[in-house]
Amino acid sequence: YGADTARLFVMFASPPEQTLEWNDAGVEGSHRFLKRVWGFGAKHEAAIKAAGRNFAALNGDGKALRREVHLVLKQISYDYERMQYNTVVSGGMKLLNALEGFKSQGQDAALREGFSVLLRVLYPACPHIAHTLWVDLGFAAELGDLLDAPWPKVDEAALVQTAQDSRQDLM
């Protein structure tokens, strides 16, 4: 399965202060998750590379994705500071689910930002796959090597939900 799968499983299976019980099904689940991350990056490579950073142009689904990404990032950052790595990995899984459910329709800036956040969040657990995708998708050219890239910051403006956004969510 590889080093990233083993690291992801160990970090996800239990909090650091508890004893880890090896579980083949859990290892397989970690491997499937990493295959999904890789597949998502490959599938959306062109859109991610071409996307700008114009978040003001986002509407509806794009705003909703940004809000979800920053809500999950806020929790992940809190868990990371508390060294609750199992919930950090769980947050990464939530991020991937949100990205996979997003129908871009020309709002690739939200997709690019979300995947950038996902790779930085997963980097401590899965450095090899995260680094490779970071370089292949053009993030290294923009932000430098993943090792030196800053931890993503929560954009409080992305968390604001207007009444119009709330009505669109209900539709």
Tab-separated table of N, CA, C and O in Angstrom, residues 45-168:
chain	number	residue	atom	x	y	z
A	45	GLU	N	-7.274	18.310	-13.086
A	45	GLU	CA	-5.978	18.962	-13.281
A	45	GLU	C	-6.082	20.228	-14.127
A	45	GLU	O	-5.579	21.285	-13.739
A	46	ALA	N	-6.727	20.138	-15.267
A	46	ALA	CA	-6.800	21.301	-16.168
A	46	ALA	C	-7.544	22.459	-15.507
A	46	ALA	O	-7.108	23.610	-15.577
A	47	ALA	N	-8.657	22.165	-14.851
A	47	ALA	CA	-9.447	23.221	-14.199
A	47	ALA	C	-8.670	23.865	-13.055
A	47	ALA	O	-8.694	25.090	-12.895
A	48	ILE	N	-7.964	23.050	-12.279
A	48	ILE	CA	-7.198	23.569	-11.136
A	48	ILE	C	-6.048	24.442	-11.627
A	48	ILE	O	-5.806	25.524	-11.094
A	49	LYS	N	-5.359	23.993	-12.662
A	49	LYS	CA	-4.228	24.764	-13.196
A	49	LYS	C	-4.680	26.091	-13.795
A	49	LYS	O	-3.973	27.097	-13.703
A	50	ALA	N	-5.853	26.096	-14.424
A	50	ALA	CA	-6.321	27.295	-15.127
A	50	ALA	C	-7.073	28.270	-14.221
A	50	ALA	O	-7.255	29.424	-14.582
A	51	ALA	N	-7.499	27.819	-13.063
A	51	ALA	CA	-8.349	28.643	-12.196
A	51	ALA	C	-7.591	29.840	-11.641
A	51	ALA	O	-6.414	29.763	-11.311
A	52	GLY	N	-8.295	30.917	-11.539
A	52	GLY	CA	-7.747	32.113	-10.905
A	52	GLY	C	-8.104	32.128	-9.430
A	52	GLY	O	-8.445	31.102	-8.853
A	53	ARG	N	-8.037	33.327	-8.865
A	53	ARG	CA	-8.346	33.473	-7.439
A	53	ARG	C	-9.420	34.538	-7.236
A	53	ARG	O	-9.445	35.213	-6.226
A	54	ASN	N	-10.292	34.689	-8.211
A	54	ASN	CA	-11.333	35.698	-8.144
A	54	ASN	C	-12.547	35.143	-7.385
A	54	ASN	O	-13.489	34.629	-7.987
A	55	PHE	N	-12.519	35.278	-6.072
A	55	PHE	CA	-13.606	34.750	-5.255
A	55	PHE	C	-14.828	35.661	-5.297
A	55	PHE	O	-15.936	35.221	-5.011
A	56	ALA	N	-14.643	36.923	-5.673
A	56	ALA	CA	-15.769	37.858	-5.755
A	56	ALA	C	-16.745	37.444	-6.851
A	56	ALA	O	-17.929	37.749	-6.777
A	57	ALA	N	-16.261	36.734	-7.861
A	57	ALA	CA	-17.113	36.315	-8.973
A	57	ALA	C	-17.912	35.051	-8.653
A	57	ALA	O	-18.747	34.631	-9.447
A	58	LEU	N	-17.662	34.449	-7.515
A	58	LEU	CA	-18.366	33.218	-7.166
A	58	LEU	C	-19.815	33.509	-6.805
A	58	LEU	O	-20.135	34.545	-6.245
A	59	ASN	N	-20.665	32.552	-7.119
A	59	ASN	CA	-22.055	32.650	-6.704
A	59	ASN	C	-22.563	31.265	-6.309
A	59	ASN	O	-21.878	30.282	-6.543
A	60	GLY	N	-23.697	31.181	-5.695
A	60	GLY	CA	-24.365	29.921	-5.382
A	60	GLY	C	-23.450	28.817	-4.887
A	60	GLY	O	-22.950	28.856	-3.762
A	61	ASP	N	-23.239	27.822	-5.756
A	61	ASP	CA	-22.454	26.645	-5.381
A	61	ASP	C	-21.004	26.980	-5.050
A	61	ASP	O	-20.410	26.369	-4.168
A	62	GLY	N	-20.430	27.938	-5.766
A	62	GLY	CA	-19.046	28.339	-5.496
A	62	GLY	C	-18.896	28.930	-4.107
A	62	GLY	O	-17.967	28.608	-3.371
A	63	LYS	N	-19.815	29.807	-3.734
A	63	LYS	CA	-19.801	30.386	-2.386
A	63	LYS	C	-20.040	29.308	-1.334
A	63	LYS	O	-19.406	29.313	-0.284
A	64	ALA	N	-20.954	28.396	-1.631
A	64	ALA	CA	-21.264	27.321	-0.683
A	64	ALA	C	-20.050	26.418	-0.463
A	64	ALA	O	-19.766	26.011	0.671
A	65	LEU	N	-19.328	26.113	-1.542
A	65	LEU	CA	-18.122	25.288	-1.396
A	65	LEU	C	-17.079	26.015	-0.560
A	65	LEU	O	-16.489	25.423	0.345
A	66	ARG	N	-16.846	27.292	-0.860
A	66	ARG	CA	-15.855	28.060	-0.073
A	66	ARG	C	-16.244	28.083	1.395
A	66	ARG	O	-15.392	27.945	2.269
A	67	ARG	N	-17.513	28.275	1.668
A	67	ARG	CA	-17.979	28.304	3.057
A	67	ARG	C	-17.702	26.963	3.729
A	67	ARG	O	-17.180	26.896	4.828
A	68	GLU	N	-18.028	25.867	3.054
A	68	GLU	CA	-17.798	24.526	3.607
A	68	GLU	C	-16.305	24.280	3.839
A	68	GLU	O	-15.905	23.768	4.882
A	69	VAL	N	-15.480	24.650	2.865
A	69	VAL	CA	-14.035	24.457	2.990
A	69	VAL	C	-13.510	25.202	4.215
A	69	VAL	O	-12.742	24.654	5.011
A	70	HIS	N	-13.933	26.437	4.406
A	70	HIS	CA	-13.405	27.235	5.508
A	70	HIS	C	-14.004	26.825	6.859
A	70	HIS	O	-13.322	26.929	7.887
A	71	LEU	N	-15.230	26.328	6.867
A	71	LEU	CA	-15.793	25.779	8.110
A	71	LEU	C	-15.014	24.536	8.547
A	71	LEU	O	-14.649	24.386	9.716
A	72	VAL	N	-14.759	23.640	7.596
A	72	VAL	CA	-14.004	22.414	7.908
A	72	VAL	C	-12.568	22.774	8.275
A	72	VAL	O	-12.005	22.211	9.225
A	73	LEU	N	-11.964	23.718	7.566
A	73	LEU	CA	-10.599	24.143	7.881
A	73	LEU	C	-10.508	24.700	9.296
A	73	LEU	O	-9.532	24.439	10.010
A	74	LYS	N	-11.494	25.446	9.709
A	74	LYS	CA	-11.501	25.996	11.068
A	74	LYS	C	-11.450	24.868	12.104
A	74	LYS	O	-10.676	24.929	13.062
A	75	GLN	N	-12.249	23.824	11.887
A	75	GLN	CA	-12.248	22.682	12.810
A	75	GLN	C	-10.934	21.912	12.732
A	75	GLN	O	-10.368	21.515	13.746
A	76	ILE	N	-10.431	21.708	11.525
A	76	ILE	CA	-9.165	20.987	11.342
A	76	ILE	C	-8.029	21.713	12.051
A	76	ILE	O	-7.206	21.090	12.728
A	77	SER	N	-7.961	23.024	11.898
A	77	SER	CA	-6.888	23.804	12.527
A	77	SER	C	-6.960	23.684	14.042
A	77	SER	O	-5.934	23.525	14.715
A	78	TYR	N	-8.168	23.734	14.581
A	78	TYR	CA	-8.367	23.572	16.020
A	78	TYR	C	-7.915	22.178	16.471
A	78	TYR	O	-7.192	22.039	17.464
A	79	ASP	N	-8.312	21.150	15.731
A	79	ASP	CA	-7.924	19.774	16.069
A	79	ASP	C	-6.424	19.564	15.933
A	79	ASP	O	-5.808	18.858	16.734
A	80	TYR	N	-5.816	20.178	14.933
A	80	TYR	CA	-4.375	20.044	14.721
A	80	TYR	C	-3.596	20.641	15.898
A	80	TYR	O	-2.625	20.045	16.372
A	81	GLU	N	-4.049	21.791	16.363
A	81	GLU	CA	-3.397	22.425	17.519
A	81	GLU	C	-3.516	21.565	18.774
A	81	GLU	O	-2.634	21.578	19.620
A	82	ARG	N	-4.598	20.821	18.890
A	82	ARG	CA	-4.808	19.928	20.047
A	82	ARG	C	-4.176	18.555	19.825
A	82	ARG	O	-4.321	17.666	20.646
A	83	MET	N	-3.500	18.368	18.683
A	83	MET	CA	-2.877	17.096	18.301
A	83	MET	C	-3.891	15.960	18.216
A	83	MET	O	-3.596	14.817	18.537
A	84	GLN	N	-5.084	16.266	17.742
A	84	GLN	CA	-6.121	15.268	17.505
A	84	GLN	C	-6.080	14.896	16.017
A	84	GLN	O	-6.959	15.262	15.243
A	85	TYR	N	-5.040	14.164	15.641
A	85	TYR	CA	-4.775	13.908	14.241
A	85	TYR	C	-5.838	13.032	13.587
A	85	TYR	O	-6.063	13.139	12.379
A	86	ASN	N	-6.505	12.189	14.367
A	86	ASN	CA	-7.560	11.365	13.779
A	86	ASN	C	-8.698	12.235	13.253
A	86	ASN	O	-9.261	11.971	12.195
A	87	THR	N	-9.030	13.309	13.962
A	87	THR	CA	-10.090	14.186	13.483
A	87	THR	C	-9.580	15.151	12.410
A	87	THR	O	-10.373	15.640	11.606
A	88	VAL	N	-8.285	15.403	12.373
A	88	VAL	CA	-7.704	16.175	11.267
A	88	VAL	C	-7.883	15.380	9.968
A	88	VAL	O	-8.328	15.925	8.946
A	89	VAL	N	-7.570	14.091	10.005
A	89	VAL	CA	-7.730	13.241	8.824
A	89	VAL	C	-9.209	13.152	8.451
A	89	VAL	O	-9.573	13.233	7.271
A	90	SER	N	-10.066	13.027	9.441
A	90	SER	CA	-11.504	13.000	9.185
A	90	SER	C	-11.952	14.284	8.494
A	90	SER	O	-12.771	14.261	7.570
A	91	GLY	N	-11.415	15.408	8.914
A	91	GLY	CA	-11.716	16.678	8.264
A	91	GLY	C	-11.253	16.691	6.816
A	91	GLY	O	-11.933	17.237	5.937
A	92	GLY	N	-10.096	16.103	6.553
A	92	GLY	CA	-9.621	15.986	5.174
A	92	GLY	C	-10.584	15.174	4.320
A	92	GLY	O	-10.834	15.499	3.158
A	93	MET	N	-11.147	14.144	4.915
A	93	MET	CA	-12.141	13.330	4.204
A	93	MET	C	-13.405	14.143	3.916
A	93	MET	O	-13.985	14.044	2.834
A	94	LYS	N	-13.800	14.979	4.871
A	94	LYS	CA	-14.952	15.863	4.641
A	94	LYS	C	-14.666	16.844	3.511
A	94	LYS	O	-15.540	17.129	2.691
A	95	LEU	N	-13.449	17.367	3.485
A	95	LEU	CA	-13.075	18.291	2.408
A	95	LEU	C	-13.173	17.614	1.046
A	95	LEU	O	-13.719	18.185	0.099
A	96	LEU	N	-12.641	16.401	0.947
A	96	LEU	CA	-12.691	15.702	-0.337
A	96	LEU	C	-14.135	15.434	-0.737
A	96	LEU	O	-14.495	15.603	-1.907
A	97	ASN	N	-14.974	15.045	0.203
A	97	ASN	CA	-16.389	14.816	-0.109
A	97	ASN	C	-17.040	16.082	-0.649
A	97	ASN	O	-17.810	16.041	-1.614
A	98	ALA	N	-16.743	17.222	-0.026
A	98	ALA	CA	-17.312	18.497	-0.488
A	98	ALA	C	-16.815	18.830	-1.894
A	98	ALA	O	-17.591	19.269	-2.746
A	99	LEU	N	-15.536	18.606	-2.150
A	99	LEU	CA	-14.975	18.888	-3.472
A	99	LEU	C	-15.574	17.968	-4.529
A	99	LEU	O	-15.897	18.412	-5.634
A	100	GLU	N	-15.743	16.703	-4.193
A	100	GLU	CA	-16.310	15.754	-5.155
A	100	GLU	C	-17.767	16.075	-5.469
A	100	GLU	O	-18.236	15.809	-6.569
A	101	GLY	N	-18.483	16.644	-4.520
A	101	GLY	CA	-19.882	16.981	-4.733
A	101	GLY	C	-20.105	18.311	-5.436
A	101	GLY	O	-21.232	18.659	-5.775
A	102	PHE	N	-19.044	19.054	-5.675
A	102	PHE	CA	-19.137	20.391	-6.261
A	102	PHE	C	-19.267	20.311	-7.774
A	102	PHE	O	-18.492	19.641	-8.434
A	103	LYS	N	-20.254	21.005	-8.301
A	103	LYS	CA	-20.423	21.129	-9.753
A	103	LYS	C	-19.897	22.505	-10.141
A	103	LYS	O	-20.571	23.512	-9.954
A	104	SER	N	-18.707	22.548	-10.671
A	104	SER	CA	-17.941	23.769	-10.879
A	104	SER	C	-18.658	24.828	-11.698
A	104	SER	O	-18.777	25.965	-11.282
A	105	GLN	N	-19.087	24.512	-12.875
A	105	GLN	CA	-19.763	25.455	-13.772
A	105	GLN	C	-19.056	26.806	-13.832
A	105	GLN	O	-19.651	27.854	-13.593
A	106	GLY	N	-17.763	26.777	-14.114
A	106	GLY	CA	-17.007	28.005	-14.286
A	106	GLY	C	-16.548	28.668	-13.006
A	106	GLY	O	-16.051	29.780	-13.037
A	107	GLN	N	-16.711	28.011	-11.884
A	107	GLN	CA	-16.307	28.583	-10.603
A	107	GLN	C	-15.114	27.807	-10.038
A	107	GLN	O	-15.092	27.389	-8.892
A	108	ASP	N	-14.122	27.650	-10.902
A	108	ASP	CA	-12.974	26.814	-10.557
A	108	ASP	C	-12.072	27.411	-9.482
A	108	ASP	O	-11.263	26.700	-8.902
A	109	ALA	N	-12.209	28.695	-9.191
A	109	ALA	CA	-11.399	29.300	-8.129
A	109	ALA	C	-11.699	28.623	-6.795
A	109	ALA	O	-10.782	28.369	-6.005
A	110	ALA	N	-12.954	28.298	-6.550
A	110	ALA	CA	-13.333	27.615	-5.302
A	110	ALA	C	-12.761	26.205	-5.274
A	110	ALA	O	-12.302	25.729	-4.232
A	111	LEU	N	-12.784	25.531	-6.408
A	111	LEU	CA	-12.236	24.181	-6.521
A	111	LEU	C	-10.736	24.184	-6.255
A	111	LEU	O	-10.225	23.374	-5.483
A	112	ARG	N	-10.033	25.125	-6.881
A	112	ARG	CA	-8.574	25.228	-6.714
A	112	ARG	C	-8.219	25.513	-5.257
A	112	ARG	O	-7.340	24.873	-4.689
A	113	GLU	N	-8.898	26.479	-4.659
A	113	GLU	CA	-8.615	26.808	-3.265
A	113	GLU	C	-8.888	25.609	-2.356
A	113	GLU	O	-8.076	25.284	-1.488
A	114	GLY	N	-10.010	24.945	-2.573
A	114	GLY	CA	-10.367	23.799	-1.740
A	114	GLY	C	-9.353	22.676	-1.828
A	114	GLY	O	-8.982	22.078	-0.822
A	115	PHE	N	-8.872	22.388	-3.046
A	115	PHE	CA	-7.891	21.303	-3.189
A	115	PHE	C	-6.543	21.706	-2.610
A	115	PHE	O	-5.842	20.875	-2.028
A	116	SER	N	-6.197	22.978	-2.718
A	116	SER	CA	-4.972	23.477	-2.103
A	116	SER	C	-5.022	23.295	-0.587
A	116	SER	O	-4.041	22.866	0.038
A	117	VAL	N	-6.155	23.619	-0.001
A	117	VAL	CA	-6.338	23.436	1.444
A	117	VAL	C	-6.240	21.955	1.790
A	117	VAL	O	-5.549	21.569	2.742
A	118	LEU	N	-6.900	21.102	1.022
A	118	LEU	CA	-6.863	19.665	1.280
A	118	LEU	C	-5.430	19.133	1.272
A	118	LEU	O	-5.034	18.385	2.171
A	119	LEU	N	-4.645	19.517	0.283
A	119	LEU	CA	-3.271	19.009	0.201
A	119	LEU	C	-2.432	19.466	1.395
A	119	LEU	O	-1.646	18.686	1.942
A	120	ARG	N	-2.593	20.711	1.825
A	120	ARG	CA	-1.827	21.201	2.973
A	120	ARG	C	-2.266	20.527	4.262
A	120	ARG	O	-1.441	20.251	5.134
A	121	VAL	N	-3.537	20.230	4.375
A	121	VAL	CA	-4.054	19.551	5.574
A	121	VAL	C	-3.560	18.110	5.627
A	121	VAL	O	-3.232	17.592	6.691
A	122	LEU	N	-3.491	17.463	4.476
A	122	LEU	CA	-3.058	16.062	4.430
A	122	LEU	C	-1.542	15.899	4.474
A	122	LEU	O	-1.053	14.806	4.766
A	123	TYR	N	-0.810	16.952	4.189
A	123	TYR	CA	0.645	16.844	4.089
A	123	TYR	C	1.320	16.199	5.307
A	123	TYR	O	2.186	15.335	5.126
A	124	PRO	N	0.967	16.543	6.535
A	124	PRO	CA	1.638	15.885	7.662
A	124	PRO	C	1.403	14.374	7.708
A	124	PRO	O	2.272	13.623	8.151
A	125	ALA	N	0.258	13.921	7.226
A	125	ALA	CA	-0.052	12.492	7.263
A	125	ALA	C	0.410	11.777	5.993
A	125	ALA	O	0.811	10.617	6.048
A	126	CYS	N	0.330	12.444	4.873
A	126	CYS	CA	0.597	11.830	3.567
A	126	CYS	C	1.534	12.702	2.742
A	126	CYS	O	1.128	13.258	1.718
A	127	PRO	N	2.768	12.841	3.161
A	127	PRO	CA	3.650	13.806	2.498
A	127	PRO	C	3.971	13.487	1.047
A	127	PRO	O	4.165	14.400	0.249
A	128	HIS	N	4.012	12.223	0.684
A	128	HIS	CA	4.443	11.872	-0.670
A	128	HIS	C	3.381	12.207	-1.712
A	128	HIS	O	3.660	12.893	-2.697
A	129	ILE	N	2.166	11.754	-1.490
A	129	ILE	CA	1.095	12.029	-2.451
A	129	ILE	C	0.768	13.520	-2.467
A	129	ILE	O	0.543	14.108	-3.522
A	130	ALA	N	0.749	14.150	-1.302
A	130	ALA	CA	0.431	15.577	-1.230
A	130	ALA	C	1.476	16.398	-1.982
A	130	ALA	O	1.127	17.300	-2.750
A	131	HIS	N	2.742	16.074	-1.802
A	131	HIS	CA	3.818	16.809	-2.483
A	131	HIS	C	3.738	16.628	-3.994
A	131	HIS	O	3.862	17.597	-4.756
A	132	THR	N	3.525	15.413	-4.433
A	132	THR	CA	3.462	15.145	-5.869
A	132	THR	C	2.309	15.905	-6.514
A	132	THR	O	2.478	16.547	-7.558
A	133	LEU	N	1.136	15.849	-5.904
A	133	LEU	CA	-0.014	16.579	-6.447
A	133	LEU	C	0.214	18.090	-6.388
A	133	LEU	O	-0.171	18.821	-7.301
A	134	TRP	N	0.833	18.551	-5.311
A	134	TRP	CA	1.121	19.982	-5.147
A	134	TRP	C	1.952	20.497	-6.319
A	134	TRP	O	1.650	21.536	-6.904
A	135	VAL	N	2.978	19.748	-6.676
A	135	VAL	CA	3.851	20.139	-7.790
A	135	VAL	C	3.123	19.975	-9.121
A	135	VAL	O	3.103	20.888	-9.948
A	136	ASP	N	2.503	18.814	-9.336
A	136	ASP	CA	1.857	18.522	-10.616
A	136	ASP	C	0.724	19.487	-10.944
A	136	ASP	O	0.467	19.772	-12.114
A	137	LEU	N	0.032	19.993	-9.939
A	137	LEU	CA	-1.119	20.869	-10.179
A	137	LEU	C	-0.758	22.355	-10.188
A	137	LEU	O	-1.633	23.206	-10.285
A	138	GLY	N	0.536	22.662	-10.055
A	138	GLY	CA	0.997	24.032	-10.204
A	138	GLY	C	1.011	24.869	-8.938
A	138	GLY	O	1.334	26.063	-8.991
A	139	PHE	N	0.700	24.283	-7.801
A	139	PHE	CA	0.717	25.049	-6.562
A	139	PHE	C	2.139	25.445	-6.169
A	139	PHE	O	2.356	26.510	-5.599
A	140	ALA	N	3.110	24.581	-6.466
A	140	ALA	CA	4.499	24.877	-6.105
A	140	ALA	C	5.004	26.115	-6.832
A	140	ALA	O	5.730	26.930	-6.253
A	141	ALA	N	4.607	26.278	-8.082
A	141	ALA	CA	5.038	27.445	-8.851
A	141	ALA	C	4.476	28.733	-8.252
A	141	ALA	O	5.127	29.770	-8.282
A	142	GLU	N	3.287	28.638	-7.683
A	142	GLU	CA	2.635	29.824	-7.112
A	142	GLU	C	3.021	30.071	-5.654
A	142	GLU	O	3.299	31.202	-5.258
A	143	LEU	N	3.042	29.013	-4.837
A	143	LEU	CA	3.212	29.162	-3.390
A	143	LEU	C	4.517	28.590	-2.848
A	143	LEU	O	4.756	28.647	-1.653
A	144	GLY	N	5.327	28.002	-3.708
A	144	GLY	CA	6.573	27.390	-3.261
A	144	GLY	C	6.372	25.947	-2.848
A	144	GLY	O	5.273	25.395	-2.934
A	145	ASP	N	7.448	25.343	-2.416
A	145	ASP	CA	7.418	23.941	-2.013
A	145	ASP	C	6.410	23.728	-0.892
A	145	ASP	O	6.256	24.572	-0.007
A	146	LEU	N	5.746	22.597	-0.909
A	146	LEU	CA	4.717	22.301	0.093
A	146	LEU	C	5.292	22.301	1.508
A	146	LEU	O	4.623	22.713	2.453
A	147	LEU	N	6.514	21.873	1.658
A	147	LEU	CA	7.160	21.871	2.969
A	147	LEU	C	7.194	23.267	3.577
A	147	LEU	O	7.057	23.447	4.783
A	148	ASP	N	7.345	24.271	2.729
A	148	ASP	CA	7.442	25.656	3.189
A	148	ASP	C	6.139	26.443	3.046
A	148	ASP	O	6.070	27.608	3.450
A	149	ALA	N	5.127	25.826	2.459
A	149	ALA	CA	3.856	26.532	2.247
A	149	ALA	C	3.192	26.805	3.596
A	149	ALA	O	3.237	25.969	4.503
A	150	PRO	N	2.576	27.958	3.719
A	150	PRO	CA	1.923	28.268	4.998
A	150	PRO	C	0.692	27.400	5.218
A	150	PRO	O	0.060	26.947	4.265
A	151	TRP	N	0.397	27.159	6.486
A	151	TRP	CA	-0.841	26.460	6.837
A	151	TRP	C	-1.987	27.338	6.326
A	151	TRP	O	-1.935	28.566	6.471
A	152	PRO	N	-3.000	26.755	5.724
A	152	PRO	CA	-4.086	27.596	5.195
A	152	PRO	C	-4.801	28.362	6.309
A	152	PRO	O	-4.988	27.849	7.408
A	153	LYS	N	-5.185	29.583	6.006
A	153	LYS	CA	-5.877	30.428	6.974
A	153	LYS	C	-7.369	30.459	6.645
A	153	LYS	O	-7.759	30.511	5.487
A	154	VAL	N	-8.160	30.446	7.685
A	154	VAL	CA	-9.603	30.544	7.519
A	154	VAL	C	-9.940	31.957	7.065
A	154	VAL	O	-9.510	32.931	7.669
A	155	ASP	N	-10.686	32.058	5.997
A	155	ASP	CA	-11.158	33.341	5.505
A	155	ASP	C	-12.531	33.580	6.130
A	155	ASP	O	-13.525	32.960	5.740
A	156	GLU	N	-12.564	34.447	7.124
A	156	GLU	CA	-13.810	34.717	7.841
A	156	GLU	C	-14.894	35.236	6.905
A	156	GLU	O	-16.078	34.982	7.118
A	157	ALA	N	-14.507	35.955	5.850
A	157	ALA	CA	-15.489	36.455	4.885
A	157	ALA	C	-16.188	35.302	4.167
A	157	ALA	O	-17.362	35.415	3.796
A	158	ALA	N	-15.492	34.193	3.972
A	158	ALA	CA	-16.097	33.031	3.308
A	158	ALA	C	-17.136	32.359	4.197
A	158	ALA	O	-18.015	31.648	3.699
A	159	LEU	N	-17.042	32.573	5.507
A	159	LEU	CA	-17.979	31.943	6.437
A	159	LEU	C	-19.309	32.680	6.529
A	159	LEU	O	-20.298	32.113	6.989
A	160	VAL	N	-19.318	33.924	6.088
A	160	VAL	CA	-20.535	34.731	6.160
A	160	VAL	C	-21.545	34.195	5.157
A	160	VAL	O	-21.230	33.993	3.984
A	161	GLN	N	-22.737	33.972	5.642
A	161	GLN	CA	-23.801	33.473	4.783
A	161	GLN	C	-24.926	34.500	4.770
A	161	GLN	O	-25.491	34.822	5.813
A	162	THR	N	-25.230	35.007	3.592
A	162	THR	CA	-26.293	36.003	3.463
A	162	THR	C	-27.652	35.313	3.425
A	162	THR	O	-27.744	34.094	3.238
A	163	ALA	N	-28.711	36.086	3.583
A	163	ALA	CA	-30.066	35.537	3.512
A	163	ALA	C	-30.318	34.915	2.144
A	163	ALA	O	-30.960	33.877	2.031
A	164	GLN	N	-29.769	35.541	1.093
A	164	GLN	CA	-29.938	35.004	-0.257
A	164	GLN	C	-29.245	33.644	-0.379
A	164	GLN	O	-29.789	32.724	-0.973
A	165	ASP	N	-28.044	33.509	0.194
A	165	ASP	CA	-27.331	32.228	0.171
A	165	ASP	C	-28.148	31.166	0.883
A	165	ASP	O	-28.224	30.022	0.443
A	166	SER	N	-28.760	31.530	2.008
A	166	SER	CA	-29.565	30.584	2.778
A	166	SER	C	-30.765	30.102	1.966
A	166	SER	O	-31.100	28.929	1.987
A	167	ARG	N	-31.408	31.022	1.247
A	167	ARG	CA	-32.564	30.637	0.424
A	167	ARG	C	-32.136	29.700	-0.697
A	167	ARG	O	-32.834	28.755	-1.011
A	168	GLN	N	-30.973	29.958	-1.308
A	168	GLN	CA	-30.496	29.090	-2.390
A	168	GLN	C	-30.177	27.705	-1.863
A	168	GLN	O	-30.365	26.723	-2.565
